[in-house]
Coordinates of C-alpha atoms in Angstrom, one line a residue:
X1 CA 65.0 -100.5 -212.3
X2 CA 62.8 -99.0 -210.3
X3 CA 64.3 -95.5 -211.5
X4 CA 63.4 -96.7 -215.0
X5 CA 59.8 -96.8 -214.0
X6 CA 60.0 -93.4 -212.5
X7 CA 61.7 -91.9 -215.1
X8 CA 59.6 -93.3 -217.5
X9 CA 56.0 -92.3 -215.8
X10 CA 57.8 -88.7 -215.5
X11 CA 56.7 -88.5 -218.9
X12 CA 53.4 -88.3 -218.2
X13 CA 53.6 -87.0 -214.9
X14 CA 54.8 -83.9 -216.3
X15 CA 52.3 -82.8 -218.5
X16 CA 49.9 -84.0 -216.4
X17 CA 50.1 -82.6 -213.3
X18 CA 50.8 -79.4 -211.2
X19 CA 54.2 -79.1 -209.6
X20 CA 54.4 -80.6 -206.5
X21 CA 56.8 -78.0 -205.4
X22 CA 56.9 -74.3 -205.6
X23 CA 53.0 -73.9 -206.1
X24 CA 52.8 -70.6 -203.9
X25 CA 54.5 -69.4 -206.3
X26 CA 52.2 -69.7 -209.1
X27 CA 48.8 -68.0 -209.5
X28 CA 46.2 -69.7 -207.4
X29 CA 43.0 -70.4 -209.6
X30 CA 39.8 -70.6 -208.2
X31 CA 38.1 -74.0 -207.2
X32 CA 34.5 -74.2 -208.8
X33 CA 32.2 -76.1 -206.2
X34 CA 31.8 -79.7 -206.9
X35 CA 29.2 -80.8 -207.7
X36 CA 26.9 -83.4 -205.5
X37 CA 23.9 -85.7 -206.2
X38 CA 21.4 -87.1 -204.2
X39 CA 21.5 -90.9 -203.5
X40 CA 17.9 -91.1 -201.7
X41 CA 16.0 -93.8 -204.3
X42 CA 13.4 -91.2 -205.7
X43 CA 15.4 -87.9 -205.7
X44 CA 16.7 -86.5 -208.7
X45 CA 18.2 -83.2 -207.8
X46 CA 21.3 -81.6 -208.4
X47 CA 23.3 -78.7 -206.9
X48 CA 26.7 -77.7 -205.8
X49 CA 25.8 -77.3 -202.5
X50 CA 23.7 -79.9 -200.6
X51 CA 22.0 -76.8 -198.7
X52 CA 19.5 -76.5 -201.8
X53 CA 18.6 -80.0 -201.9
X54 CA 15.3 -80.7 -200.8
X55 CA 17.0 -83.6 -199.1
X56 CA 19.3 -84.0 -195.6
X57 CA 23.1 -83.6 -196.3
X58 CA 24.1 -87.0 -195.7
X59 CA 21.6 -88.4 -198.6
X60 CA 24.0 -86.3 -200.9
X61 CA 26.9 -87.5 -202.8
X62 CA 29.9 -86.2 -204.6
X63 CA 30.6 -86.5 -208.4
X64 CA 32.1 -89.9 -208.4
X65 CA 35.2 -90.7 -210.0
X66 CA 36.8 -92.7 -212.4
X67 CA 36.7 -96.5 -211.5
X68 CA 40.8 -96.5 -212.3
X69 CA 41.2 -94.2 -209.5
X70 CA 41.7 -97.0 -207.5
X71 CA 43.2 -99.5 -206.8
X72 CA 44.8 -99.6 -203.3
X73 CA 44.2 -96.1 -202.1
X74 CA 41.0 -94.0 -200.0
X75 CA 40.6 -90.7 -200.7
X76 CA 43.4 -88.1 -200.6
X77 CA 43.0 -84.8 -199.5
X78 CA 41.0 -82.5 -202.0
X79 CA 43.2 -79.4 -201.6
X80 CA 46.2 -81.5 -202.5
X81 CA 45.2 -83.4 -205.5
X82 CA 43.6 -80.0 -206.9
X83 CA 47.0 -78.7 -207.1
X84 CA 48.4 -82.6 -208.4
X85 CA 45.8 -83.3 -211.0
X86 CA 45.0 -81.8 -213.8
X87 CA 41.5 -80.9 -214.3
X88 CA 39.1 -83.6 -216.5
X89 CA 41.9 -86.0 -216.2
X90 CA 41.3 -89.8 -216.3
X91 CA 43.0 -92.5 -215.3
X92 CA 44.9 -95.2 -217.6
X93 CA 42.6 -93.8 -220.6
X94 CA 45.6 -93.0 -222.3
X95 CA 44.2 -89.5 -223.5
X96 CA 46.7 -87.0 -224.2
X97 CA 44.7 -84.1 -224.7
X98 CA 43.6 -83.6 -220.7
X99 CA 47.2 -83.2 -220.1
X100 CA 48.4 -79.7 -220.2
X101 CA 51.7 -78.5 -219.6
X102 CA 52.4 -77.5 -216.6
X103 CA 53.2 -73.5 -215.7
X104 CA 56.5 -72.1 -215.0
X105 CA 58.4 -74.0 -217.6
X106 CA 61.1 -76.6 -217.4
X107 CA 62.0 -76.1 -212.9
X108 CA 59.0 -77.0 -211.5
X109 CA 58.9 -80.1 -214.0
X110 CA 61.9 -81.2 -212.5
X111 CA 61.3 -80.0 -208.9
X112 CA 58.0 -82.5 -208.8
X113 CA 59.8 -85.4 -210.9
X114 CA 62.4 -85.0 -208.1
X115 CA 60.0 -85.3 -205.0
X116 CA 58.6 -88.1 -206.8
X117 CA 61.5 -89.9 -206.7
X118 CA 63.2 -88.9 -203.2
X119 CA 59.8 -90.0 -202.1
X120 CA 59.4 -93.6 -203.4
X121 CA 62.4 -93.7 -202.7
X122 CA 62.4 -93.2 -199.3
X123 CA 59.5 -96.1 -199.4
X124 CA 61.6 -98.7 -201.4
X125 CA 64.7 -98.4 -199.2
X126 CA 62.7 -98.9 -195.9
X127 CA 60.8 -102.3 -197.4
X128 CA 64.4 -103.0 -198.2
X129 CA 65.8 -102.3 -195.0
X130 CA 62.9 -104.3 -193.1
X131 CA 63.0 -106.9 -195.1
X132 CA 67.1 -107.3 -195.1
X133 CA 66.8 -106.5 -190.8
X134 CA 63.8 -109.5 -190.5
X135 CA 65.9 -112.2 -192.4
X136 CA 69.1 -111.4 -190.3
X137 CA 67.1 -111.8 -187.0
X138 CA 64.8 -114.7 -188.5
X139 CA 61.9 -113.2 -188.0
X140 CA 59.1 -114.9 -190.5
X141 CA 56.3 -112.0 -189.9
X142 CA 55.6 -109.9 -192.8
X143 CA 58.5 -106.9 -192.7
X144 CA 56.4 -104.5 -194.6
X145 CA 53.6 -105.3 -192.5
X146 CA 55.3 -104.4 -189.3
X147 CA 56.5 -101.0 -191.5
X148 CA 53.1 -100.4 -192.3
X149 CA 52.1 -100.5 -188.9
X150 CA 55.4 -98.3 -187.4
X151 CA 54.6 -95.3 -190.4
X152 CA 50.6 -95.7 -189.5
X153 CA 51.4 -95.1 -185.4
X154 CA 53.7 -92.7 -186.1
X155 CA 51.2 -90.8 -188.4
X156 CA 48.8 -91.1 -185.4
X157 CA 51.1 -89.9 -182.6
X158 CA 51.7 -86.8 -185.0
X159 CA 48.5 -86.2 -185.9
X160 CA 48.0 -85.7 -181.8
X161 CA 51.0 -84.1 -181.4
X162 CA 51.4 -81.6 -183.9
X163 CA 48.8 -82.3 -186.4
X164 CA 50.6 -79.8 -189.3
X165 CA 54.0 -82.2 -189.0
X166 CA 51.4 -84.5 -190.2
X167 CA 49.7 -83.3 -192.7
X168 CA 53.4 -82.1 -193.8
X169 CA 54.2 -86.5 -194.1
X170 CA 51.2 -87.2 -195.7
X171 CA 52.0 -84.4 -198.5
X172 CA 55.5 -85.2 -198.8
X173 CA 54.6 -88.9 -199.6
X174 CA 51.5 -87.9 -201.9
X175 CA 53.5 -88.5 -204.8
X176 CA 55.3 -91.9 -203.7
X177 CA 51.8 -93.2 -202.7
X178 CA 50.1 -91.8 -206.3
X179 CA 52.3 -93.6 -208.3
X180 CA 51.6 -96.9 -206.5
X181 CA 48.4 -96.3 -207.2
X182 CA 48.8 -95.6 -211.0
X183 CA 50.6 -98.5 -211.5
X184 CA 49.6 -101.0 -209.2
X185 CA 48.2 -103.6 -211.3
X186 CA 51.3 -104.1 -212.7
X187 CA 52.9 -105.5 -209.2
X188 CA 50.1 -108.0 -209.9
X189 CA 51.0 -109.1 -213.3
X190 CA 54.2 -111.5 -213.0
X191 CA 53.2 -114.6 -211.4
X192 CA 50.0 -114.7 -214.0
X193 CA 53.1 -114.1 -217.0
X194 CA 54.8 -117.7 -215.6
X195 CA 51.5 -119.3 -214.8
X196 CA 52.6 -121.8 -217.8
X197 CA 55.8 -123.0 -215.8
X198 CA 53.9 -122.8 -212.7
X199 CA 50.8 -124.9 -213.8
X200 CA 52.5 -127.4 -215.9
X201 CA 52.8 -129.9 -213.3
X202 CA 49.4 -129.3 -212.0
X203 CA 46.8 -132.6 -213.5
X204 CA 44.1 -131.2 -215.0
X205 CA 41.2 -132.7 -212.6
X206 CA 43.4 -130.3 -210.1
X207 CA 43.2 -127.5 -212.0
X208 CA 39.3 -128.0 -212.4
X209 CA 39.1 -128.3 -208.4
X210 CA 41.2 -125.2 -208.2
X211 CA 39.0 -123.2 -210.1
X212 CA 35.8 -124.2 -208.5
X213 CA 37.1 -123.5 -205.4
X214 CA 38.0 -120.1 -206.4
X215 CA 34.2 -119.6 -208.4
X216 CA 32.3 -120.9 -205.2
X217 CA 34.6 -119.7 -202.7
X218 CA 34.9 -116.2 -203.6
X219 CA 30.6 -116.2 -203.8
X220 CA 30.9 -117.9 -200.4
X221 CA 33.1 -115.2 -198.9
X222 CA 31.1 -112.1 -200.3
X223 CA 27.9 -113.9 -198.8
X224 CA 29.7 -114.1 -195.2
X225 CA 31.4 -110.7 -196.0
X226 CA 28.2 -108.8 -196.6
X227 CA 25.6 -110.6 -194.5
X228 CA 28.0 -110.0 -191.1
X229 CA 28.2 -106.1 -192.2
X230 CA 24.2 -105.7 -192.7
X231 CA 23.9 -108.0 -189.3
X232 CA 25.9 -105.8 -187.7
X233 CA 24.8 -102.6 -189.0
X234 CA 21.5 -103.4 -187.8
X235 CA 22.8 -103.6 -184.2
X236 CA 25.0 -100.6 -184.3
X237 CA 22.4 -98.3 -186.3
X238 CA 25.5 -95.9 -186.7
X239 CA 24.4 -92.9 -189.7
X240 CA 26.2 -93.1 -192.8
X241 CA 28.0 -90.1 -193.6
X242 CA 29.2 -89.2 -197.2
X243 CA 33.1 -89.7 -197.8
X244 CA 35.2 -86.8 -199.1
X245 CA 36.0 -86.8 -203.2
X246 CA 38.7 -89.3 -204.0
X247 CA 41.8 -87.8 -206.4
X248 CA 42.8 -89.1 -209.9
X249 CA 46.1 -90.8 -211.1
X250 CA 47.3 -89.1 -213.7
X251 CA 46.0 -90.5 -217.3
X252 CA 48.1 -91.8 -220.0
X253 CA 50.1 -89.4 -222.4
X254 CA 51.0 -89.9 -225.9
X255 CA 54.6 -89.8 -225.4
X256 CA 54.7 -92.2 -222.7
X257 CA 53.2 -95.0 -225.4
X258 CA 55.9 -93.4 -227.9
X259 CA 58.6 -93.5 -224.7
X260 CA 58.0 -96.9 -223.6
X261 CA 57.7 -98.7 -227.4
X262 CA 60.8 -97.0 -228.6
X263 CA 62.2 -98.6 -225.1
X264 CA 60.9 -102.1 -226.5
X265 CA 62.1 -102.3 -229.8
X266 CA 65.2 -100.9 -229.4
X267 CA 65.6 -103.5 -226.5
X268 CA 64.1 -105.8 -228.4
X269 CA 66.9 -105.8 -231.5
X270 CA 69.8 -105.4 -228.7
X271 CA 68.9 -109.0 -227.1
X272 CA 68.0 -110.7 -230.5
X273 CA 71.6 -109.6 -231.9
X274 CA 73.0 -110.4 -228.8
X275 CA 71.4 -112.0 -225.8
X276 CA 74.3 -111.4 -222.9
X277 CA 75.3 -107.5 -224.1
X278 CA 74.0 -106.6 -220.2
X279 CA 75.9 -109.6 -218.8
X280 CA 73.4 -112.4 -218.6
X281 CA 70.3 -113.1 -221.0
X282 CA 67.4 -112.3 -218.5
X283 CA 69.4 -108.7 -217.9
X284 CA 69.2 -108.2 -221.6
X285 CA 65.6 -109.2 -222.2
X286 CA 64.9 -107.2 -218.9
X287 CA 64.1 -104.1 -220.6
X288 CA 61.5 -105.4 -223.7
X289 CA 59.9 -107.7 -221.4
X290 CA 59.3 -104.8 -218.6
X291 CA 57.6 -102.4 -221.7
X292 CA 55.7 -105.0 -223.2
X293 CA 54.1 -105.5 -219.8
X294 CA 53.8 -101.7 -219.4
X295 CA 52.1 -101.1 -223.4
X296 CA 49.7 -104.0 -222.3
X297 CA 48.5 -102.3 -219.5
X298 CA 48.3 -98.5 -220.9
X299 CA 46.6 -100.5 -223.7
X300 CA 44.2 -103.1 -221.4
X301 CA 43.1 -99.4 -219.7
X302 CA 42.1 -97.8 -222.9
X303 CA 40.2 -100.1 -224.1
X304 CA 35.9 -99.7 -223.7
X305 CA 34.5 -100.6 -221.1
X306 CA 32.5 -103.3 -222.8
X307 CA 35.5 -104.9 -223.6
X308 CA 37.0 -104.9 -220.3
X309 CA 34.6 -107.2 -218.7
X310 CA 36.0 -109.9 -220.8
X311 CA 39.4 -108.5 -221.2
X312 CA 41.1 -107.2 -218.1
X313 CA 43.4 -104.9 -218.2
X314 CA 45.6 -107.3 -215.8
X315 CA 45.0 -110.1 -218.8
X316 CA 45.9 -107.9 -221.5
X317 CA 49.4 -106.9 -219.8
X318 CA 49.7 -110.7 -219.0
X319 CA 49.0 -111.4 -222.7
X320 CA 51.2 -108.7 -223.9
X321 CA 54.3 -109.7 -221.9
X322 CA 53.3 -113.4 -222.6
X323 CA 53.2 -112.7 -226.3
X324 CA 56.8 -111.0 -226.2
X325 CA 58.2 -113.8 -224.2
X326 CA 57.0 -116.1 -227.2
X327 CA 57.9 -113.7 -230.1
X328 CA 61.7 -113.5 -228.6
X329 CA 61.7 -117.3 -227.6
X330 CA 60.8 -118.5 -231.3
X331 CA 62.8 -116.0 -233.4
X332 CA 66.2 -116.4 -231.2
X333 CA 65.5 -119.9 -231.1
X334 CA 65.8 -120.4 -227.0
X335 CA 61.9 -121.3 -226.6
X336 CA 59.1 -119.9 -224.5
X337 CA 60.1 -121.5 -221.1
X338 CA 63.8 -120.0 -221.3
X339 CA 62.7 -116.2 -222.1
X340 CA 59.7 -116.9 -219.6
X341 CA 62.5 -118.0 -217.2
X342 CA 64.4 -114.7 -217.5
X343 CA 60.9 -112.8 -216.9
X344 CA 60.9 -114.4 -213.3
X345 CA 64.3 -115.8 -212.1
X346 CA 63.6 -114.6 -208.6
X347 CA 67.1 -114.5 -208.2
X348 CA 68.5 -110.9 -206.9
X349 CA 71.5 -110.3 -208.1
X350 CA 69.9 -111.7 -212.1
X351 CA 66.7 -109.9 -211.8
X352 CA 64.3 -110.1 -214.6
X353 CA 61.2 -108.0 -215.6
X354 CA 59.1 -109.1 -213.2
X355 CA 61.2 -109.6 -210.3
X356 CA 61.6 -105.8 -211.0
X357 CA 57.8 -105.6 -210.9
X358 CA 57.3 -107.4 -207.4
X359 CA 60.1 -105.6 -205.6
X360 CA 57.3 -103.3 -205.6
X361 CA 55.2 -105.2 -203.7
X362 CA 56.5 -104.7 -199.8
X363 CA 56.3 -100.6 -200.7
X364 CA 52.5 -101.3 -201.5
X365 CA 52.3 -102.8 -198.0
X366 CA 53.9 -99.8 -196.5
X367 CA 51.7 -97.4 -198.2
X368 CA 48.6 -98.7 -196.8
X369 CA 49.6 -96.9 -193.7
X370 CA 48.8 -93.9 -195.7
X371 CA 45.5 -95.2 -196.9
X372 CA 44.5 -96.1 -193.3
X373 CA 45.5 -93.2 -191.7
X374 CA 43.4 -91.1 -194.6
X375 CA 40.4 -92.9 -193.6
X376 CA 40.8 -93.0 -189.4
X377 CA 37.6 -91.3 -188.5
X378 CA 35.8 -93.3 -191.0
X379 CA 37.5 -96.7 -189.4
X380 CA 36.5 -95.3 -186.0
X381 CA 32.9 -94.1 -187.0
X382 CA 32.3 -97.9 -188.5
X383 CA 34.6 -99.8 -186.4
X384 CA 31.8 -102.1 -185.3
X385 CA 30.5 -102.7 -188.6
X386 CA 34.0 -103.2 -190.2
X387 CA 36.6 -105.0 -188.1
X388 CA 33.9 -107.5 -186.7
X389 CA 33.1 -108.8 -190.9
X390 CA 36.5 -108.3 -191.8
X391 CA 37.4 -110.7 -188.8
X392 CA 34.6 -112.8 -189.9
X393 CA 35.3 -112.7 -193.3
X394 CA 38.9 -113.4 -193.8
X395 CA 38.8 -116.4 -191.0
X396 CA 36.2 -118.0 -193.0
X397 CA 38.2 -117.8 -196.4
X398 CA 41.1 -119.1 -194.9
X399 CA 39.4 -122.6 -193.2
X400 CA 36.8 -122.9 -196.3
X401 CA 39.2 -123.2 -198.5
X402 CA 41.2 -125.4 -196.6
X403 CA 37.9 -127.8 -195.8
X404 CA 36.6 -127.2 -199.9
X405 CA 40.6 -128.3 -200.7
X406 CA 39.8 -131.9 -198.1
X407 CA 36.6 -132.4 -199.1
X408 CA 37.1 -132.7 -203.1
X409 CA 40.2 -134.0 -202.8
X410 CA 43.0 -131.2 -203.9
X411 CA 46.5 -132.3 -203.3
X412 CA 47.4 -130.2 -199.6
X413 CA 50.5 -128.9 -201.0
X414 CA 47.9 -127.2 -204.0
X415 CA 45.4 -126.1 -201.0
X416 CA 47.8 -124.0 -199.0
X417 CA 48.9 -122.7 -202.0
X418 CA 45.5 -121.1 -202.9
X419 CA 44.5 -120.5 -198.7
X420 CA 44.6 -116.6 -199.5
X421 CA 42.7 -116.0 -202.1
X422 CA 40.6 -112.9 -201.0
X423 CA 43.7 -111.2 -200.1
X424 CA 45.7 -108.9 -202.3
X425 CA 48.7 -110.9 -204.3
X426 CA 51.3 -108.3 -201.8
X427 CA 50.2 -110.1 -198.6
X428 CA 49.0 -113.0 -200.3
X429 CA 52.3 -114.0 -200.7
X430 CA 53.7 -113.1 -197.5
X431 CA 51.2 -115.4 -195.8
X432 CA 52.0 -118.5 -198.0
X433 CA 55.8 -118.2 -196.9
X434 CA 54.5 -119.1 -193.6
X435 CA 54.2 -122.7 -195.2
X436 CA 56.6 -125.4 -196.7
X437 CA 55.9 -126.3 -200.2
X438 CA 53.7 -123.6 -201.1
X439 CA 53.4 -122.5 -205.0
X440 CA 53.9 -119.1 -205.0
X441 CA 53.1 -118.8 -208.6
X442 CA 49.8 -120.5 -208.2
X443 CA 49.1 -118.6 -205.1
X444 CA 49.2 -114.7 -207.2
X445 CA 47.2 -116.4 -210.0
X446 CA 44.7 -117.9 -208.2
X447 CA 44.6 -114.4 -206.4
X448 CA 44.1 -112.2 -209.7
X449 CA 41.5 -114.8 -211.1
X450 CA 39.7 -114.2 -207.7
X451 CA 40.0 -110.7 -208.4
X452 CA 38.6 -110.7 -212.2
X453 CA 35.9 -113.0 -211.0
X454 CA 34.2 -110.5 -208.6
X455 CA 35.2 -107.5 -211.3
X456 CA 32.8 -109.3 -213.3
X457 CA 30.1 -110.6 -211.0
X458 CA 30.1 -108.4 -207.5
X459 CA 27.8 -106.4 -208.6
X460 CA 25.1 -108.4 -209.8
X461 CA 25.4 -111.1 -207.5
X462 CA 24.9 -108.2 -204.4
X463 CA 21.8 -107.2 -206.3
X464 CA 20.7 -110.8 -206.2
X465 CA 21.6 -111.3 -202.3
X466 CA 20.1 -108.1 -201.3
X467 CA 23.2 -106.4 -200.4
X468 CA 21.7 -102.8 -200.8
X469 CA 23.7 -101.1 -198.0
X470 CA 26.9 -99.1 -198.9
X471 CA 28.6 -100.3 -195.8
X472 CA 28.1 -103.7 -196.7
X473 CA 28.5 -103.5 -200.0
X474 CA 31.9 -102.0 -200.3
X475 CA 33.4 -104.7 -197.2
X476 CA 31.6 -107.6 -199.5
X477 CA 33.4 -106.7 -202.6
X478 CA 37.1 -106.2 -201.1
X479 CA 36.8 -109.3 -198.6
X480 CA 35.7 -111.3 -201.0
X481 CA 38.3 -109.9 -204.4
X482 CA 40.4 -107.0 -202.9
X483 CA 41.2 -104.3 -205.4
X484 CA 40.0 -105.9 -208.7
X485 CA 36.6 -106.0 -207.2
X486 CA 37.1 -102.8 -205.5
X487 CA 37.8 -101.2 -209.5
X488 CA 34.4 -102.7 -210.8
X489 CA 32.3 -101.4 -207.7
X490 CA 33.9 -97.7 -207.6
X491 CA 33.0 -96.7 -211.1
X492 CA 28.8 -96.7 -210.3
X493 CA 28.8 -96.6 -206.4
X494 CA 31.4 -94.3 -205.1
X495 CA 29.7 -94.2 -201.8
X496 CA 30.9 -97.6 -201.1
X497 CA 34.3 -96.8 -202.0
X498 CA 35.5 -95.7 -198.7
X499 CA 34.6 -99.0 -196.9
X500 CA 36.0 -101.0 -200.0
X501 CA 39.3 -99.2 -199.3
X502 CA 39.6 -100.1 -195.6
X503 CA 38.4 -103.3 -196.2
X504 CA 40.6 -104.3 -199.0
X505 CA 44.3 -103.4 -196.4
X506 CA 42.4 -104.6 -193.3
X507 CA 41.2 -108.2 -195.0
X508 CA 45.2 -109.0 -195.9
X509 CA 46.4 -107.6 -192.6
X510 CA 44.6 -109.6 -190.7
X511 CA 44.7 -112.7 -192.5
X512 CA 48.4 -112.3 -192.1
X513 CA 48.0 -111.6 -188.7
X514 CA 46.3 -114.6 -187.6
X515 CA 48.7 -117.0 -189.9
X516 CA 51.6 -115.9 -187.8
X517 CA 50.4 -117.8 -185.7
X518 CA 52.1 -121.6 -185.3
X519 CA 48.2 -122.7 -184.1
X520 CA 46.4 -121.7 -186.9
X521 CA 49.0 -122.5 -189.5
X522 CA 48.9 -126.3 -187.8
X523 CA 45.3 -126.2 -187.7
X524 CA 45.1 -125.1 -191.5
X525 CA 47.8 -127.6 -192.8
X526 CA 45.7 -130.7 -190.7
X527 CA 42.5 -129.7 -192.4
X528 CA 43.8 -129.5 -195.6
X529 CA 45.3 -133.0 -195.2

């Protein structure tokens, strides 16, 4: 299915971008200068060039960008995504009338649509290769962690080697890594769809205890988080430098909203008439329950900005695949737990919608390596600042979580399962295999409620702690809620975005890091009782 969802982006994909192939060809058009604004607290100038600002260089800033333009990914190279995106284009808005078609007809459509998916391609096959080579040899470490880290080394090696082979990999895999990025809260969607299986077992009083853990731990982790940066920074003194302009995903057309509800009422009628036409019933609803979750999202990211602080777009495509699930359940007369079973089965060879969804999930991994590798000198500048409150950071949430569990009195089995919490649901998950027992289900949920929470409340509660430096705002906000809080932060402060985007791969890498070790996983599991 995973050429469904490529096929089915290459609707938009092709009226909203440049090809990706075969540009030299075309006319080249002329870049205007981009404009830049100065962040200095009394300043209000504005020029294209920082050369006519009163100010120093480094107190300017670009235009900043849409806050859908990311959610896993640091900047790309500006040359590139001038060529990828179309100009005054916006992410997940859903507007059709930024998208243009693009020049030279029908071939270069196709060309790009192509590279797109030889590249994701490419990226899917090796998270399945790793992950099918790690459970022959038993080997309980991440597999798309240890990918990550062989395509980041041999982006480095390269890059000293022969710097334009590099730059060649990074462009080839521009397109693989994009679409990640356009779509990525849907890979966090499908536990959150089951929550009602996964929590129906789960006493109320422990459901209360789980949920103040999460409210006080994630406030807990964003005090630690930002506090060790500003500590640091203070030490170090290092001079913030600006961060180059971050490209756009691609926004929504018309027809894909046209594409993909055709898709789910025509799949729809097919499993109502006849609920094993594709063999089994969760193959049948496979296709109406993957759109609904699609049109939820495309909807959820239209939707005001006002309205999004109480409705997610992650809660909308929750609700809308939720609502599907119970539409088909009550009118075939098989009830909401069996078509919510078919949804998730986790069974390979009877996938569902959302085992579909989160076979993405090891690629995300991967394509970190691509994230980190865009951001090295940044990493390098910072290092002091960023891998000593990550460290920091992501050993705290790990133990206070497990002590918060012992001390209120949260069944162990429910505490392990919630241990990751600041950690984005891909690793998140991969760290709770480490343990016996563990709810998987409950661990991605309590993981997107971490992640809505600081959406909603980073901001104001870093104005309240004094957390007035980039630096230490942007490793607060992803330590303490990864990308959602990452999303919420980059729409008004873009100069934090950078350090939000190392943050948010380097707080999951290491957490799943240090649980590979036997000692801490024993030491976590005695704690939490």
């Amino acid at each position: 299915m995973a050429a469904t969802m490529i096929g089915m982006t290459a609707l938009g994909f092709h009226n909203t971008h440049r090809p990706l192939l075969l540009h030299s060809a075309l006319p080249r058009a002329t870049s205007p200068p981009v404009p830049r604004f100065c962040t200095l607290p009394r300043c209000r100038c504005q020029s294209s060039s920082s050369s006519s600002c009163g100010c120093s260089a480094r107190a300017t800033r670009a235009l900043p960008p849409s806050s859908a333009a990311f959610m896993a990914s640091p900047p790309h190279n500006a040359a590139l995504g001038h060529r990828l995106i179309a100009p005054n284009s916006t992410a997940g808005t859903g507007d059709a009338a930024a998208a243009a078609p693009p020049p030279g007809g029908i071939l270069p459509s196709v060309v790009g649509v192509a590279h797109l998916a030889v590249s994701l391609g490419i990226v899917l096959a090796t998270d399945k290769y790793l992950k099918q080579a790690f459970a022959a040899a038993a080997i309980k470490f991440p597999s798309a962690l240890f990918g990550m880290f062989c395509v980041f080394s041999v982006l480095l090696v390269l890059d000293t080697l022969a710097p334009s082979l590099a730059k060649g990999f990074m462009d080839f895999f521009e397109p693989a890594t994009l679409f990640i990025q356009r779509w990525l809260p849907l890979f966090y969607v499908p536990s959150l769809v089951v929550l009602p299986l996964a929590v129906r077992d789960i006493p109320a009083a422990s459901g209360l205890k789980i949920g103040l853990i999460t409210f006080g731990g994630w406030f807990a982790s964003l005090t630690v988080a930002g506090y060790t940066a500003l500590a640091v920074r203070k030490v170090v003194k290092t001079e913030l430098i600006a961060a180059e302009p971050m490209s756009k995903p691609s926004a929504f057309a018309t027809l894909e909203f046209w594409a993909w509800g055709a898709v789910f009422v025509a799949s729809f009628a097919t499993a109502f008439v006849n609920p094993t036409a594709l063999g089994t019933t969760a193959r049948t609803c496979l296709p109406f329950l993957l759109a609904s979750t699609v049109l939820g999202y495309m909807v959820g990211s239209g939707l005001p900005s006002g309205v999004k602080k109480v409705l997610h777009p992650i809660i909308c495509c929750a609700l809308s695949a939720d609502l599907a699930a119970v539409a088909y359940g009550y009118l075939s007369g098989s009830g909401i737990d069996a078509a919510l079973g078919d949804y998730l089965t986790k069974v390979p060879s009877n996938p569902g919608a959302g085992d579909v969804l989160m076979g993405f999930l090891g690629s995300v991994i991967i394509s970190f390596a691509f994230s980190m590798f865009k951001q090295r000198k940044l990493v390098k500048r910072h290092a002091a600042e960023i891998f000593t409150s990550i460290a920091i950071a992501s050993t705290f949430s790990l133990y206070s979580t497990a002590i918060l569990g012992r001390l209120i009195g949260l069944e162990p089995t429910l505490t392990i399962s919630i241990l990751p919490r600041c950690i984005t649901v891909a690793l998140a998950l991969s760290i709770v295999s480490f343990f016996e027992g563990a709810n998987t289900s409950l661990t991605a949920a309590v993981v997107v409620l971490t992640g809505l929470i600081g959406a909603n409340f980073v901001q104001a509660a870093m104005d309240k702690l004094g957390l007035n430096d980039p630096i230490a705002r942007g490793i607060g906000t992803a330590s303490s809620a990864h990308g959602l809080g990452t999303a919420a932060l980059s729409a008004k402060e873009p100069e934090a975005l950078p350090f939000c985007a190392i943050a948010y791969a380097l707080t999951g890498i290491f957490g799943s890091l240090i649980c590979s070790s036997s000692a801490v996983r024993q030491s976590l599991v005695f704690i939490a009782g």
